[in-house]
Coordinates of C-alpha atoms and ligand atoms in Angstrom, one line a residue:
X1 CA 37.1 69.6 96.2
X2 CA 38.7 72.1 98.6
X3 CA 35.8 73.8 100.9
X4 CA 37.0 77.3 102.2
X5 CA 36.3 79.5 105.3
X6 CA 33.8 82.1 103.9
X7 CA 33.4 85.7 105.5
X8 CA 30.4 87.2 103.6
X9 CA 27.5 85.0 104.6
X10 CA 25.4 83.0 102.1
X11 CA 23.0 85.1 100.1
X12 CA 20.7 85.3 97.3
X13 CA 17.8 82.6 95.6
X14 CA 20.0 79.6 95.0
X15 CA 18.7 77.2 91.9
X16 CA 17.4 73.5 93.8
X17 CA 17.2 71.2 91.4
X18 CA 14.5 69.1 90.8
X19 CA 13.5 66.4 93.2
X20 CA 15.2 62.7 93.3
X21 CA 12.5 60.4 94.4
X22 CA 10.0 62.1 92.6
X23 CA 12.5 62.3 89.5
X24 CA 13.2 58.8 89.4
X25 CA 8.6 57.7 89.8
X26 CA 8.1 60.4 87.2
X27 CA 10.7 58.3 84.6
X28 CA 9.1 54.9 85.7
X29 CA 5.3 55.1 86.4
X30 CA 4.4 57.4 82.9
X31 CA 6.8 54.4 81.2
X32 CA 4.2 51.7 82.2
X33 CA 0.8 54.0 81.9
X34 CA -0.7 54.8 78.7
X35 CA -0.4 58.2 77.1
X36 CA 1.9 61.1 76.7
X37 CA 3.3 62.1 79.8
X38 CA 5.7 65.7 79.7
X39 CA 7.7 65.4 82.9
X40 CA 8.9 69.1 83.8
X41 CA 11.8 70.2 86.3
X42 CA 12.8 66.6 86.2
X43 CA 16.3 66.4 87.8
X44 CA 19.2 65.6 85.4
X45 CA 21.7 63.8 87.3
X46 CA 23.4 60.6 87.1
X47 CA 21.3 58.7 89.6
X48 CA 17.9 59.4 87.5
X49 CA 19.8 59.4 84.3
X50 CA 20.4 55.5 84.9
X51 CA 16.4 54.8 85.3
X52 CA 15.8 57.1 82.2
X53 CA 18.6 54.7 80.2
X54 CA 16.9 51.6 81.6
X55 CA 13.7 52.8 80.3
X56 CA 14.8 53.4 76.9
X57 CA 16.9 50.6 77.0
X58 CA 13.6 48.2 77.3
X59 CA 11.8 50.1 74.6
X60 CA 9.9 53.3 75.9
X61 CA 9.9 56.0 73.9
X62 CA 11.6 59.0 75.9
X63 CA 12.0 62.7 74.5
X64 CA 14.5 64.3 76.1
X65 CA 14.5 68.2 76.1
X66 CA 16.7 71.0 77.9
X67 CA 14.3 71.0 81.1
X68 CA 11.6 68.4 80.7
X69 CA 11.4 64.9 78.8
X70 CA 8.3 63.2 77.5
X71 CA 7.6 60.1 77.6
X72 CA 5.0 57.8 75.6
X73 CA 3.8 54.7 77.4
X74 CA 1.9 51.8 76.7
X75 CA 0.9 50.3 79.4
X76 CA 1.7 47.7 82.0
X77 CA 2.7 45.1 79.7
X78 CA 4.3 47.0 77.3
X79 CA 8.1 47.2 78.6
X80 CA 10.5 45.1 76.3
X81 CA 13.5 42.9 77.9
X82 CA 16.5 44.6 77.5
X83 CA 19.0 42.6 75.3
X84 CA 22.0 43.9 77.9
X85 CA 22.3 44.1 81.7
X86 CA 20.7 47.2 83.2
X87 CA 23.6 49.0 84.8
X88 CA 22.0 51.7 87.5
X89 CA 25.6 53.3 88.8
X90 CA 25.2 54.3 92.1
X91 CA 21.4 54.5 92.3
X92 CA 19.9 52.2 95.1
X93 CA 16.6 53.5 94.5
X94 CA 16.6 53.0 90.6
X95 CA 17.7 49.2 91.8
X96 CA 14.7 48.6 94.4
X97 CA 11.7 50.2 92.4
X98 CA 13.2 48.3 89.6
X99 CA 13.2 45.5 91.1
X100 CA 10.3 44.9 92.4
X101 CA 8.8 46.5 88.5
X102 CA 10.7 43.9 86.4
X103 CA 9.8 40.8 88.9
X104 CA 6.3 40.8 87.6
X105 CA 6.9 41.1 83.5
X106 CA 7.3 38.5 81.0
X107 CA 10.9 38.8 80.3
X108 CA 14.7 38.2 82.0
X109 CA 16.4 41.0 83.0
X110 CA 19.9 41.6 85.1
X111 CA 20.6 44.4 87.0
X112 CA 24.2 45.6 88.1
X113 CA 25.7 48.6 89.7
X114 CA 29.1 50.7 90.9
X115 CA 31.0 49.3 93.8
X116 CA 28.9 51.0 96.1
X117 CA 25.9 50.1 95.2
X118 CA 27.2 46.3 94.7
X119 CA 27.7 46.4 98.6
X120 CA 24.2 47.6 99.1
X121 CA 21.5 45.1 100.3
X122 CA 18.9 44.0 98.0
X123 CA 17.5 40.7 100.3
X124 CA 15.2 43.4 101.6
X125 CA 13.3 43.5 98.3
X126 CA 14.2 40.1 96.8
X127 CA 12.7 38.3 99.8
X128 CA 8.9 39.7 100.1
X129 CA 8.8 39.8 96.2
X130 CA 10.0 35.9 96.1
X131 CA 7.1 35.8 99.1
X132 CA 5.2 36.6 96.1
X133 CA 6.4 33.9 93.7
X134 CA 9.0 36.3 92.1
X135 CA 12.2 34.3 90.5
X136 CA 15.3 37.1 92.1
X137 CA 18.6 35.7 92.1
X138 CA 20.9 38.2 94.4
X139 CA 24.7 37.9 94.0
X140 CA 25.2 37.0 98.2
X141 CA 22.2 39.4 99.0
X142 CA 23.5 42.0 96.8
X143 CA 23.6 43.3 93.1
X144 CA 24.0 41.7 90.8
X145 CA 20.7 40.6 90.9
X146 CA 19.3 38.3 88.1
X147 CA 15.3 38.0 87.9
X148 CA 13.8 35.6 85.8
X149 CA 9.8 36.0 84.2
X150 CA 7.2 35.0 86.7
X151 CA 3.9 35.0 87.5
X152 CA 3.1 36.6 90.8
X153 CA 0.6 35.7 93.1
X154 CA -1.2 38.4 95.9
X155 CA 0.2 38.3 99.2
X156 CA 0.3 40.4 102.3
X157 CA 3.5 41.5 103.2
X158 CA 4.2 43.1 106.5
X159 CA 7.3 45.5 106.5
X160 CA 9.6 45.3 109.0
X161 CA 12.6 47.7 107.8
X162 CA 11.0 51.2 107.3
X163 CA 11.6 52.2 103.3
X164 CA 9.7 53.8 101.0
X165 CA 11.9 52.0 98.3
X166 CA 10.6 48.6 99.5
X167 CA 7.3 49.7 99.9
X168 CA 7.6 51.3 96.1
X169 CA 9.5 48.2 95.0
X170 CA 6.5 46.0 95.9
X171 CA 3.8 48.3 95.0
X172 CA 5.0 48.4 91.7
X173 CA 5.4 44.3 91.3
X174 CA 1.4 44.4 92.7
X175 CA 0.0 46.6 89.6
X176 CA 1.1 43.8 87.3
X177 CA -0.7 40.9 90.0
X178 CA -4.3 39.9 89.7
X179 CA -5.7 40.3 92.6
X180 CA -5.5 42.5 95.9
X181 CA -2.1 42.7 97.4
X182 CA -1.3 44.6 100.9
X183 CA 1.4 45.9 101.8
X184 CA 1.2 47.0 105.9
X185 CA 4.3 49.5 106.7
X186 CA 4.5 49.3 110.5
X187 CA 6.3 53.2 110.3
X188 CA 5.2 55.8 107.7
X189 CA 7.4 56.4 105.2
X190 CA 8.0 59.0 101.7
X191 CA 4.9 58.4 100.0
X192 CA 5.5 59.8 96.4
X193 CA 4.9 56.3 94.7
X194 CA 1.1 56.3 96.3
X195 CA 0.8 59.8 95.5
X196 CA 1.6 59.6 91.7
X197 CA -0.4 56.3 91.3
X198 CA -3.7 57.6 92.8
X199 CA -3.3 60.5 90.5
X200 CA -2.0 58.1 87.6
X201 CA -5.9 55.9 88.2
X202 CA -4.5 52.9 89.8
X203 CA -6.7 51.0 92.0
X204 CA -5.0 51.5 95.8
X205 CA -6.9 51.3 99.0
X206 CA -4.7 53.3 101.4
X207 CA -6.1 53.0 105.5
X208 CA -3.8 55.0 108.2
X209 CA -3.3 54.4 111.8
X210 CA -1.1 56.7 114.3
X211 CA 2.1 55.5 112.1
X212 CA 1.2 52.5 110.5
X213 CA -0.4 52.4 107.1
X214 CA -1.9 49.5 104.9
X215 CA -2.1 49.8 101.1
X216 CA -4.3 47.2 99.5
X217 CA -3.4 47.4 95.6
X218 CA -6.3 45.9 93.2
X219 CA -3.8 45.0 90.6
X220 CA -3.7 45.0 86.1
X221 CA -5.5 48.0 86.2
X222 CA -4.1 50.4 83.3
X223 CA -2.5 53.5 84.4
X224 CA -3.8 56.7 82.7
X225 CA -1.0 59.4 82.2
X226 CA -1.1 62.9 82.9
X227 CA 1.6 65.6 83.3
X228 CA 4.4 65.7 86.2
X229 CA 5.9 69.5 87.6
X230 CA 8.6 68.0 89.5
X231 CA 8.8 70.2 92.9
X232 CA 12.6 70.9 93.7
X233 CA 14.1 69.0 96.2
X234 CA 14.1 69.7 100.0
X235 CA 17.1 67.4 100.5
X236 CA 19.7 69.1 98.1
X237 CA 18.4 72.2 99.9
X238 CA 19.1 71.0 103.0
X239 CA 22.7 72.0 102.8
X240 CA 21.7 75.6 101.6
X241 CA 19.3 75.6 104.7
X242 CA 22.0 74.6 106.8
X243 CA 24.9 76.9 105.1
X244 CA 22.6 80.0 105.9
X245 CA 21.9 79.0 109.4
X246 CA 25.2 78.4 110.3
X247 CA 26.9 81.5 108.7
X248 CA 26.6 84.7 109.9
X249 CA 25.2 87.8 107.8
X250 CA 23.1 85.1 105.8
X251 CA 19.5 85.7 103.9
X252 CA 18.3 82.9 101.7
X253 CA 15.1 82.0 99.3
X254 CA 14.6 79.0 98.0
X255 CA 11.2 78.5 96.0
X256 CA 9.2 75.5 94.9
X257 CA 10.5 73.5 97.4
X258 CA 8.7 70.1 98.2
X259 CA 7.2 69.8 101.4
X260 CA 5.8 66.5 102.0
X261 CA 4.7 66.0 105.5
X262 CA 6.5 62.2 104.9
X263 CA 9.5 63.7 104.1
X264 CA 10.5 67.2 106.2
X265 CA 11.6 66.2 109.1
X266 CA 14.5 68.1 108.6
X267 CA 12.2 71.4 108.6
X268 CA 11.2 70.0 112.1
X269 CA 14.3 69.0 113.0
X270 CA 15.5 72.3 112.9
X271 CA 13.1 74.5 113.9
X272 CA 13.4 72.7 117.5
X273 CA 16.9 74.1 117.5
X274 CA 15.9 77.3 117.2
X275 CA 16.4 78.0 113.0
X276 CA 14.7 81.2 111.6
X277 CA 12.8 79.4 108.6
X278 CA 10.2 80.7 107.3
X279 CA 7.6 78.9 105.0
X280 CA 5.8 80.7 102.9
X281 CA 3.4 79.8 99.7
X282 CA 2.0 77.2 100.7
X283 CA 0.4 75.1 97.9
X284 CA -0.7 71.9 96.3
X285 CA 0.8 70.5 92.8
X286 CA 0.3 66.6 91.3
X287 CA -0.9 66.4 95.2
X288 CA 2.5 67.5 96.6
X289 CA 2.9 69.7 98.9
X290 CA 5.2 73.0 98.0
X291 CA 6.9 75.9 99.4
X292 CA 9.2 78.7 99.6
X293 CA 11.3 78.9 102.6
X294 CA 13.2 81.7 103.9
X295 CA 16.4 81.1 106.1
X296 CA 18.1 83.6 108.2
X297 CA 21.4 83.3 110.2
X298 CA 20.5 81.7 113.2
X299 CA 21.7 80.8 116.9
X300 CA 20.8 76.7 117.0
X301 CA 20.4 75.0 120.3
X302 CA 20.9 71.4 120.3
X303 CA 18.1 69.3 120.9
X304 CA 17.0 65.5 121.1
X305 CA 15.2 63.4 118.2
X306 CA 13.9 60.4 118.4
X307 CA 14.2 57.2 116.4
X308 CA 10.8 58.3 114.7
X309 CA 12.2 61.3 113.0
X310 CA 14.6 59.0 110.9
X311 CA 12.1 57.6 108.7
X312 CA 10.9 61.3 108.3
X313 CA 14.6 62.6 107.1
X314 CA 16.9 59.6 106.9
X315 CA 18.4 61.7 104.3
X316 CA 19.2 64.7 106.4
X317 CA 21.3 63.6 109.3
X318 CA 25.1 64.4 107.5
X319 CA 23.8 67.7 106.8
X320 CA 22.1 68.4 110.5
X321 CA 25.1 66.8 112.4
X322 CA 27.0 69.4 110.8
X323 CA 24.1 72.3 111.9
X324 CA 24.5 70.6 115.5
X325 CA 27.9 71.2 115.6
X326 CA 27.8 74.9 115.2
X327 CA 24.7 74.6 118.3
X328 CA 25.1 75.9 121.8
X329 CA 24.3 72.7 123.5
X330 CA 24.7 69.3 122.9
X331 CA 22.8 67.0 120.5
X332 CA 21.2 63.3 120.1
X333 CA 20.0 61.7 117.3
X334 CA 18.3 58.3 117.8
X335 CA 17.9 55.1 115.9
X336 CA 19.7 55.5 113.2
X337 CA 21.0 52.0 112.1
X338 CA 19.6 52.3 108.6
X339 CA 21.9 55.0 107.6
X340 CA 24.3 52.1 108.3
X341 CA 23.2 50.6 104.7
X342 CA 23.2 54.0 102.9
X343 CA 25.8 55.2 99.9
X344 CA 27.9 55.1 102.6
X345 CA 27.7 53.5 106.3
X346 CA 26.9 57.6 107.0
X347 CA 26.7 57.1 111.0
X348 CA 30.4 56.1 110.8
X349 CA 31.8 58.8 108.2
X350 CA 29.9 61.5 110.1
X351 CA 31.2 60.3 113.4
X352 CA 34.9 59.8 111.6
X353 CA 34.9 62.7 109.7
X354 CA 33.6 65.0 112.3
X355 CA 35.9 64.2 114.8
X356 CA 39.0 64.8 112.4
X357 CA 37.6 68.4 112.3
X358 CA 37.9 68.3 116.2
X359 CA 34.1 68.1 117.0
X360 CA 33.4 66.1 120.4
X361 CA 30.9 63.4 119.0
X362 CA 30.4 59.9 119.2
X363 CA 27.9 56.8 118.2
X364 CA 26.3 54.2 120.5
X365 CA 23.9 51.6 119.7
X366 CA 23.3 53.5 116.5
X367 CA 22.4 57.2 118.1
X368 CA 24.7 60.0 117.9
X369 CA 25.9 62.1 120.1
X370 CA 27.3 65.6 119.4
X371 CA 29.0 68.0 122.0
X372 CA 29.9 71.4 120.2
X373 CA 32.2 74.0 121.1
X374 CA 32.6 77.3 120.3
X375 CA 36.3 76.6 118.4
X376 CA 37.3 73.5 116.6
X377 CA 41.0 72.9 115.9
X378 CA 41.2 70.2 113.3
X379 CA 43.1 67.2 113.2
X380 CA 43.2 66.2 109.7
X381 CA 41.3 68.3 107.0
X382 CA 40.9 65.3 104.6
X383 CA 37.4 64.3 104.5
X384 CA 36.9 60.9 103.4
X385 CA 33.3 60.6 102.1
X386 CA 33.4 56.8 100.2
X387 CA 31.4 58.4 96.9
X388 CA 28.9 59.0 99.2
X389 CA 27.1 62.6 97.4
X390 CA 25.5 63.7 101.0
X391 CA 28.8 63.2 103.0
X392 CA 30.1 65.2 100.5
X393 CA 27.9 67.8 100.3
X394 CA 27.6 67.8 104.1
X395 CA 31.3 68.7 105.0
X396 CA 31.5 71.1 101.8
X397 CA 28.8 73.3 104.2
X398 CA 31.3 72.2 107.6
X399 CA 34.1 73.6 105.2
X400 CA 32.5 77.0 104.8
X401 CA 33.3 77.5 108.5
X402 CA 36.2 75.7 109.7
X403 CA 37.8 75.3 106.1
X404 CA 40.1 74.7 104.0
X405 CA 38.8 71.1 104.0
X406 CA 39.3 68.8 101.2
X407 CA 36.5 66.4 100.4
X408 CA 38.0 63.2 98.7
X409 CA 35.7 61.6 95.9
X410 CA 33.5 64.6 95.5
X411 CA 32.0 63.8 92.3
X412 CA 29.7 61.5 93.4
X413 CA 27.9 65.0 94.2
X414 CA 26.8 64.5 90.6
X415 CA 24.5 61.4 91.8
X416 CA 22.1 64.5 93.1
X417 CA 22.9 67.6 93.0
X418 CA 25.6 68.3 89.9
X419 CA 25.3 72.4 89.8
X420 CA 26.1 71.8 93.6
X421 CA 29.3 73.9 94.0
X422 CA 28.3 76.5 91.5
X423 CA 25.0 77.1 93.5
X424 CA 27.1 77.4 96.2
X425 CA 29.5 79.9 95.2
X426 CA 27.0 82.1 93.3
X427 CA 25.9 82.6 96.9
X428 CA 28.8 83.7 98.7
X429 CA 30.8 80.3 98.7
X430 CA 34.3 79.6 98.5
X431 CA 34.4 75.9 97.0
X432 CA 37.2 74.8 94.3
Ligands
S3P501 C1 14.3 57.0 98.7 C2 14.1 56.4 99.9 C3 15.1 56.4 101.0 C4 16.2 57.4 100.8 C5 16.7 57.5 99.3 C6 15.5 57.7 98.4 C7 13.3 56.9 97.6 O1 15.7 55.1 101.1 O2 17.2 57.2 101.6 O3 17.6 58.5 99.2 O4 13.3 57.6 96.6 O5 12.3 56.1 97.8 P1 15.0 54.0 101.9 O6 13.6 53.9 101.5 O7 15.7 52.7 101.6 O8 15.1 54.4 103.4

């Protein structure tokens, strides 16, 4: 994909699709309640089109339609074995929810993945579930990752690593367990699998302190479905936020955006450096919060962030290194050693790619460091992104001002976002 300079600005009401975390708890939790659950907005790309396969693959009856599917499920116990191995792509989050899910059911199951997700590790969810009395074979800590039928016993595990696909992995093993199961995070993080099992009747006790939270789940309670509007997805319009910001003469809306307080950092993020966002219509759905958001060209400052905005946007750093670069004084990002373990070892691409574009930046001791200037002179306009979708999408928006750049691998974009470059060019971009 070659990213181009563009001279217009970036304007209009781009189309965000459909949020991937929520996406991906929409397919699994109605496929292990009982009832008819019609999932709207639900985002069609290849990441949650693996956990829909798996789903139909162990027996659940899925509808698929243009924009929504429905699913009919029947219950906890009601999942079959699949009779091949469960391949989930590139999908790290389809492979800890599930996991954790088919630990505690009565059949075998194997999971596998692509290359990247092969690398990924997987110990972090294997080892509290076997805590548990889970039988999870990794493949040297990583996929593939065979788990035999077992029956699990309560426990309270105590997170160490902050992520809300752990914490989701083992909250949905705990449904299937009699008994009352904690699970104590020691640092908040995206809480859409608590969200859509309150709402879904299962029996969670959920007690908050400063940034620690303890979820006691009362487990083999039937889930009750009910419908899913699946908010669009504040981290594929992250790179539209940023696009605007960046580029002079720019005026976006983008609507029905989710706005989870676990989850916007990035909102934060840049509103400390000085972006003109504006969020507007405020509102509530499936206990989500939503907005629209208007973004303006902006002049950003640089600014410092702390290690505990990375569990609030671990997602979001490619895209803001990018929006730092383009500041008038220098950034630092702290703690950021888990987006070591991403798609991608991100700190390392943004640092590498970055510099080829002739930014001043470097890591230490996992923070980064960004010194911008007012012209870049690039040193080698090939990006190298590993099939890593927000790398890609990242220097696709650093292309729009220093451009021609050509990002290698860029269909792994279709992992999250695949009307990415369209979007993009609708609005004033020059992407081919
Ligand atoms: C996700 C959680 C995050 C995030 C990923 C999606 C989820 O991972 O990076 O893109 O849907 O739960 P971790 O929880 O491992 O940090």
């Amino acid at each position: 994909m070659i990213s181009n300079v563009i001279r217009g600005g970036i304007n209009g009401v781009p189309s965000i699709p459909g949020d991937k975390s929520i996406s991906h708890r929409s397919i699994i939790i109605p496929s292990i309640s009982n009832g008819i659950c019609e999932v709207n907005n639900i985002l069609k790309s290849d990441d949650v089109l693996h956990t829909l396969n798996a789903f139909k693959d162990m027996g659940v009856n899925i509808k698929e339609h243009k924009e929504k599917i429905i699913i009919q499920g029947r219950g906890l116990n009601s999942l079959k074995g699949s009779n091949k191995e469960i391949y989930l792509g590139n999908s790290g989050t389809s492979a800890r929810l599930l996991t954790g899910l088919l630990s505690s059911q009565k059949f075998k199951s194997v999971l596998t993945g692509d290359n990247s997700l092969s690398s990924r590790p997987m110990k972090r969810i294997a080892d509290p579930l076997i805590k548990m009395n889970a039988k999870i074979y990794t493949t040297n800590g990583s996929l593939p990752i065979n788990i035999e039928s077992s029956k699990l016993k309560p426990a309270k595990i105590n997170l160490t690593i902050p992520s809300a696909q752990i914490k989701s992995g083992l909250l949905l093993a705990a449904l299937n367990i009699k008994g009352e199961t904690h699970i104590i995070e020691n640092k908040i993080t995206r809480d859409h699998t608590e969200i859509m099992l309150e709402s879904f009747g299962a029996n969670l006790e959920i007690q908050k302190f400063d940034n620690k939270k303890v979820i006691k789940v009362f487990g083999q309670k039937e889930l009750v479905s009910s419908n899913i509007d699946v908010p669009n997805d504040l981290s594929s319009s992250a790179f539209f936020i940023v696009s605007a910001l960046i580029n002079s003469n720019s005026n976006i809306i983008l609507t029905n955006i989710n706005n989870n307080p676990t989850r916007n950092g990035i909102i934060l993020a840049l509103k400390k450096m000085g972006a003109k966002l504006k969020l507007f219509n405020k509102r509530t759905n499936n206990n989500e919060n939503i907005c629209d958001i208007e973004v303006v060209s902006s002049n950003l400052n640089g600014c410092e962030l702390g290690p505990e905005f990375a569990d609030l946007m671990i997602d979001e750093y490619p895209i803001l290194a990018i929006a730092a670069s383009f500041a008038d004084s220098p950034s630092v990002f702290r703690g950021l050693k888990e987006l070591r373990v991403k798609e991608s070892d991100r700190l390392n691409l943004i640092v590498t790619n970055l510099q080829n574009c002739g930014v001043n930046c470097k890591s230490e001791n996992d923070d980064l460091f960004i010194y911008p200037s007012k012209n870049y002179q690039i040193k080698n306009n090939i990006i190298k992104t590993n099939f890593d979708h927000r790398i890609a999408m990242a220097f696709c928006i650093m292309g729009t001002k220093i451009g021609p750049l050509n990002i290698k691998d860029s269909k792994s974009i279709n992992t999250s976002f695949p009307t990415f470059m369209n979007e993009l060019n609708n609005l004033g971009g020059e992407i081919s």
